[in-house]
Amino acid sequence: MKRRNFIKNTALTTLGASLISPMVTLAAAPIVTHLESDDLSKSVLKDEFDVHFIAIGDWGRNGEYDQLEVAKQMGTWAANNPNNFVISVGDNFYPRGVVSEMDPLWHYSFENIYTAHSLQCDWYPVLGNHDYGSEPEAQVRYSKVSRRWNMPALYYSKEFALGKAGDKVLMLMIDTDPMLHENRKEQVAEQMKWINQTLESASADVKWKIIVGHHPYYTVGPRIKNYDTLTVREKLAPVFEAHKVDVYLSGHDHSLQHLKPEGFTHQFISGAGSELTDVSTGISYSRFQASDHGFMSFALNNKKIMVKAINAAGKVLYQTELNK
């Protein structure tokens, strides 16, 4: 074969092989599977419970007083344990709330503090007394700025499904600060009417009733017998008993507590998100108290609630179970 023809034939053979080979490869290639990022997320962690949430309060201090350390541990906890949302029990911004939905404190005390991917979930806040120092309605309006801040009104309710049988947990997010002021009697009367009507109209599918407010109705912190605690107790204790409210969750005292006074309702205080206050020991209705930075984790199904108190180092200080 002449050298010119040899080179020509070799080139054509090589070109043909390069064209055919990819076609053969494509023909034999497996079907491509597309995965969404959620399919790979740790948020798919499962256990025997249907609803999980973290409760944190009295936190908004620009990262100081161990707020940042608690926030980091919350992120670690939520990354390694199932968690659906976060509840803030008030005093979200010290010293006097926020002046608008554009206040820089949103960044210094919230957005730039709770940065973990696992905490980019829904947050359901209530207001504390310090939040009333400026413009409380600004925290409602911020719900239209932030995807995770969900506060549709000064008080509101949420229902969450427990399993696939139609069972639910009903949560009332209430505004307790007006209860302490004589000039807000009409506002308080309107809210109390709403609380009673919402609880009365709860369907038979509601297995747990939880109310979230800022001020406790019992405490073993420094406000055991002060005006705040006694006034809120006078307003809410009859409601808790009449409607068999399972849990009242609050903050205000800067500690972690589980209290069981006389009656139906368990009181949990999770106000240890930044600055701490002292607790007293040896009080009969106290099952747990700790002046330690941290938060609480709640897990629910239609038969039980598991509650854990976790400090800023990740240690589970206390664990209890409520059963139906």
Coordinates of C-alpha atoms in Angstrom, one line a residue:
M1 CA 0.0 0.0 0.0
K2 CA 1.3 3.4 -0.9
R3 CA 2.3 5.6 2.0
R4 CA -0.3 8.2 1.2
N5 CA -3.2 5.7 1.1
F6 CA -2.0 4.1 4.4
I7 CA -2.1 7.4 6.2
K8 CA -5.5 8.3 4.7
N9 CA -7.0 4.9 5.7
T10 CA -5.5 5.1 9.2
A11 CA -7.0 8.5 9.8
L12 CA -10.4 7.5 8.6
T13 CA -10.4 4.4 10.9
T14 CA -9.4 6.5 13.9
L15 CA -12.0 9.1 13.1
G16 CA -14.7 6.4 12.8
A17 CA -13.7 4.8 16.1
S18 CA -13.9 8.2 17.9
L19 CA -17.4 8.8 16.6
I20 CA -18.7 5.3 17.2
S21 CA -17.2 4.8 20.7
P22 CA -19.2 7.7 22.4
M23 CA -22.4 6.4 20.8
V24 CA -21.8 2.9 22.2
T25 CA -21.0 4.4 25.6
L26 CA -24.2 6.5 25.6
A27 CA -26.3 3.5 24.5
A28 CA -24.9 1.5 27.4
A29 CA -25.0 4.3 30.0
P30 CA -27.3 3.8 33.0
I31 CA -30.3 6.1 33.7
V32 CA -29.1 9.3 35.6
T33 CA -30.8 9.8 39.0
H34 CA -31.3 13.4 40.1
L35 CA -31.1 14.2 43.8
E36 CA -32.4 17.3 45.5
S37 CA -30.2 18.7 48.3
D38 CA -33.0 17.9 50.8
D39 CA -32.5 14.2 50.0
L40 CA -29.0 14.4 51.4
S41 CA -29.7 16.6 54.4
K42 CA -29.5 15.4 58.0
S43 CA -32.9 16.9 58.5
V44 CA -34.3 13.5 57.5
L45 CA -33.2 12.0 60.8
K46 CA -36.1 10.0 62.3
D47 CA -37.1 8.7 65.7
E48 CA -40.4 7.7 67.3
F49 CA -41.6 11.3 67.5
D50 CA -43.5 13.3 64.9
V51 CA -42.8 16.9 66.0
H52 CA -39.5 18.3 67.3
F53 CA -38.6 21.8 68.3
I54 CA -36.1 23.8 70.2
A55 CA -37.2 26.5 72.8
I56 CA -35.0 29.4 73.6
G57 CA -35.6 32.7 75.4
D58 CA -34.1 35.9 76.7
W59 CA -31.4 35.9 74.1
G60 CA -31.0 39.1 72.1
R61 CA -27.7 40.6 73.3
N62 CA -25.5 40.9 70.2
G63 CA -23.9 37.6 70.9
E64 CA -22.7 38.5 74.3
Y65 CA -23.3 36.8 77.7
D66 CA -22.7 33.4 75.9
Q67 CA -25.5 34.0 73.4
L68 CA -23.2 33.1 70.6
E69 CA -22.0 29.9 72.4
V70 CA -25.7 28.8 73.0
A71 CA -26.5 29.5 69.3
K72 CA -23.6 27.3 68.1
Q73 CA -24.7 24.5 70.4
M74 CA -28.3 24.8 69.1
G75 CA -27.0 24.5 65.6
T76 CA -25.0 21.4 66.5
W77 CA -27.9 19.8 68.3
A78 CA -30.3 20.5 65.4
A79 CA -27.8 19.1 62.9
N80 CA -27.5 15.8 64.8
N81 CA -31.1 15.4 66.1
P82 CA -34.5 15.8 64.4
N83 CA -35.8 19.3 64.6
N84 CA -38.7 21.0 62.8
F85 CA -38.7 24.6 64.2
V86 CA -37.6 26.9 66.9
I87 CA -39.8 28.7 69.5
S88 CA -38.6 31.9 71.0
V89 CA -40.2 32.7 74.3
G90 CA -39.6 36.4 74.3
D91 CA -37.1 39.2 75.2
N92 CA -35.8 38.7 71.7
F93 CA -33.9 42.1 71.7
Y94 CA -32.3 43.8 74.6
P95 CA -32.4 46.4 76.0
R96 CA -35.6 47.9 74.4
G97 CA -36.7 45.8 71.5
V98 CA -36.3 47.0 67.9
V99 CA -37.5 50.3 66.4
S100 CA -38.5 48.8 63.0
E101 CA -38.1 45.8 60.7
M102 CA -34.9 47.4 59.4
D103 CA -33.3 47.9 62.9
P104 CA -29.6 46.8 62.8
L105 CA -30.3 44.6 65.9
W106 CA -32.0 42.1 63.5
H107 CA -28.5 41.4 62.2
Y108 CA -26.4 41.8 65.3
S109 CA -28.6 39.7 67.6
F110 CA -30.4 37.3 65.3
E111 CA -29.4 36.8 61.6
N112 CA -25.6 36.9 62.3
I113 CA -25.9 34.8 65.5
Y114 CA -28.1 31.8 64.6
T115 CA -26.2 31.1 61.4
A116 CA -26.1 27.3 61.4
H117 CA -27.7 25.6 58.4
S118 CA -29.8 23.5 60.8
L119 CA -31.3 26.7 62.3
Q120 CA -32.6 28.0 58.9
C121 CA -36.0 26.6 59.8
D122 CA -39.2 28.3 60.9
W123 CA -39.0 30.4 64.1
Y124 CA -42.2 31.1 66.0
P125 CA -41.6 33.9 68.5
V126 CA -43.6 35.6 71.2
L127 CA -42.9 39.0 72.7
G128 CA -41.3 39.7 76.1
N129 CA -41.3 42.8 78.3
H130 CA -38.1 44.1 76.7
D131 CA -39.6 43.8 73.2
Y132 CA -42.2 46.4 74.3
G133 CA -39.5 49.0 74.8
S134 CA -39.7 50.3 71.2
E135 CA -42.1 49.0 68.5
P136 CA -43.5 45.5 69.2
E137 CA -45.4 45.5 65.9
A138 CA -42.0 45.7 64.1
Q139 CA -41.4 42.1 65.0
V140 CA -44.7 41.1 63.3
R141 CA -43.7 43.1 60.2
Y142 CA -40.3 41.4 60.1
S143 CA -42.1 38.2 59.1
K144 CA -42.3 39.7 55.6
V145 CA -38.6 40.4 55.5
S146 CA -37.2 37.1 56.9
R147 CA -38.1 33.7 55.6
R148 CA -37.6 32.0 58.9
W149 CA -39.2 34.6 61.3
N150 CA -42.9 33.7 61.5
M151 CA -44.9 36.0 63.7
P152 CA -48.2 36.7 62.0
A153 CA -49.6 38.7 65.0
L154 CA -49.0 39.7 68.6
Y155 CA -50.7 36.4 69.5
Y156 CA -51.6 33.5 67.3
S157 CA -52.0 29.7 67.1
K158 CA -50.4 26.8 65.3
E159 CA -51.3 23.2 64.8
F160 CA -48.9 20.4 63.9
A161 CA -49.7 16.9 62.8
L162 CA -48.8 13.9 65.0
G163 CA -48.5 10.9 62.7
K164 CA -50.8 10.0 59.9
A165 CA -54.0 9.3 61.9
G166 CA -55.1 13.0 62.1
D167 CA -53.9 13.6 65.6
K168 CA -52.5 17.1 66.3
V169 CA -50.7 19.3 68.9
L170 CA -52.3 22.7 69.3
M171 CA -49.9 25.6 70.3
L172 CA -51.1 29.0 71.4
M173 CA -48.5 31.8 71.2
I174 CA -49.7 34.5 73.6
D175 CA -48.7 38.0 74.5
T176 CA -48.3 38.2 78.3
D177 CA -46.8 41.7 78.8
P178 CA -50.1 43.6 78.4
M179 CA -51.5 41.5 81.4
L180 CA -49.1 43.5 83.7
H181 CA -50.5 47.0 82.7
E182 CA -53.7 48.5 83.9
N183 CA -54.0 50.7 80.8
R184 CA -54.2 47.6 78.6
K185 CA -57.3 46.0 80.1
E186 CA -59.3 46.0 76.9
Q187 CA -56.4 44.5 74.9
V188 CA -56.0 41.8 77.6
A189 CA -59.8 41.1 77.7
E190 CA -59.8 40.6 73.9
Q191 CA -56.8 38.2 74.0
M192 CA -58.3 36.2 76.9
K193 CA -61.5 35.8 75.0
W194 CA -59.5 34.5 72.0
I195 CA -57.5 32.1 74.2
N196 CA -60.6 30.6 75.7
Q197 CA -62.4 30.3 72.4
T198 CA -59.4 28.7 70.7
L199 CA -59.1 26.1 73.4
E200 CA -62.8 25.5 73.6
S201 CA -63.0 24.9 69.8
A202 CA -60.1 22.5 69.7
S203 CA -61.1 19.3 67.9
A204 CA -61.0 15.8 69.4
D205 CA -57.9 15.2 67.3
V206 CA -55.9 17.6 69.5
K207 CA -53.9 15.3 71.8
W208 CA -51.7 18.0 73.4
K209 CA -52.4 21.6 74.3
I210 CA -49.3 23.8 74.7
I211 CA -49.3 27.6 75.5
V212 CA -46.2 29.7 75.0
G213 CA -45.8 33.1 76.7
H214 CA -43.0 35.1 78.1
H215 CA -43.8 35.5 81.8
P216 CA -44.0 32.3 83.9
Y217 CA -47.0 31.6 86.2
Y218 CA -44.7 29.7 88.6
T219 CA -40.9 30.0 88.9
V220 CA -38.0 29.2 91.3
G221 CA -36.0 32.1 89.9
P222 CA -35.7 35.5 91.5
R223 CA -39.4 36.3 90.6
I224 CA -41.1 33.7 92.8
K225 CA -43.5 36.1 94.5
N226 CA -43.2 39.3 92.5
Y227 CA -46.0 41.1 90.7
D228 CA -45.2 39.7 87.2
T229 CA -45.5 36.0 88.3
L230 CA -48.5 36.5 90.6
T231 CA -50.5 38.6 88.0
V232 CA -49.9 36.1 85.2
R233 CA -50.8 33.2 87.5
E234 CA -54.1 35.0 88.3
K235 CA -54.9 35.4 84.6
L236 CA -53.8 32.1 83.3
A237 CA -54.0 29.4 86.0
P238 CA -57.9 29.1 85.7
V239 CA -57.6 28.8 81.9
F240 CA -54.9 26.1 82.2
E241 CA -57.1 24.1 84.5
A242 CA -60.4 24.6 82.7
H243 CA -59.0 23.6 79.3
K244 CA -56.5 20.9 80.6
V245 CA -53.5 22.7 79.1
D246 CA -50.6 20.2 79.2
V247 CA -47.7 22.5 79.0
Y248 CA -47.0 26.2 79.6
L249 CA -43.6 27.2 78.2
S250 CA -42.1 30.6 79.1
G251 CA -38.9 32.5 79.8
H252 CA -38.4 35.8 81.7
D253 CA -36.3 34.2 84.4
H254 CA -32.9 33.5 82.8
S255 CA -32.6 29.8 83.7
L256 CA -33.8 26.3 82.8
Q257 CA -36.7 24.9 84.9
H258 CA -39.3 22.2 85.0
L259 CA -42.1 22.9 87.6
K260 CA -45.2 21.0 88.5
P261 CA -47.4 23.1 90.7
E262 CA -50.9 21.8 91.8
G263 CA -53.2 21.3 88.9
F264 CA -53.0 19.8 85.5
T265 CA -50.3 21.9 83.8
H266 CA -46.5 21.5 83.6
Q267 CA -44.5 24.7 83.5
F268 CA -41.2 24.8 81.6
I269 CA -38.9 27.8 81.6
S270 CA -36.3 28.1 78.9
G271 CA -34.8 31.6 79.4
A272 CA -31.1 30.8 79.4
G273 CA -30.2 32.1 75.9
S274 CA -27.8 34.8 77.2
E275 CA -27.5 36.5 80.6
L276 CA -28.3 34.3 83.6
T277 CA -30.2 34.8 86.9
D278 CA -30.1 32.7 90.0
V279 CA -32.5 29.8 91.0
S280 CA -33.6 28.5 94.4
T281 CA -33.5 24.9 95.4
G282 CA -35.7 22.8 97.7
I283 CA -39.0 24.3 96.5
S284 CA -41.7 21.6 96.5
Y285 CA -43.1 22.1 93.0
S286 CA -39.7 22.2 91.3
R287 CA -38.6 19.1 89.5
F288 CA -35.5 20.7 87.9
Q289 CA -33.8 24.0 87.9
A290 CA -30.4 25.2 86.6
S291 CA -28.8 28.6 86.2
D292 CA -26.8 27.5 83.2
H293 CA -26.7 28.8 79.6
G294 CA -28.7 26.6 77.2
F295 CA -32.0 25.7 75.7
M296 CA -34.7 23.0 75.7
S297 CA -35.6 20.4 73.1
F298 CA -39.1 19.0 72.8
A299 CA -40.2 15.9 70.9
L300 CA -43.9 14.8 70.6
N301 CA -46.0 12.0 69.4
N302 CA -49.7 11.4 70.2
K303 CA -48.8 9.5 73.4
K304 CA -45.8 11.3 75.0
I305 CA -43.7 14.4 75.1
M306 CA -39.9 14.1 75.7
V307 CA -38.2 17.3 77.1
K308 CA -34.5 17.8 77.4
A309 CA -32.5 20.7 78.9
I310 CA -29.2 21.1 77.1
N311 CA -26.4 23.5 78.1
A312 CA -24.0 25.5 75.9
A313 CA -21.5 22.7 76.1
G314 CA -24.0 20.2 74.7
K315 CA -24.6 18.3 78.0
V316 CA -28.1 17.1 78.6
L317 CA -28.7 18.5 82.1
Y318 CA -32.2 17.0 82.5
Q319 CA -34.7 14.8 80.7
T320 CA -38.3 14.0 81.4
E321 CA -41.3 12.4 79.7
L322 CA -44.9 13.4 79.9
N323 CA -47.4 10.7 79.0
K324 CA -51.1 10.6 78.0

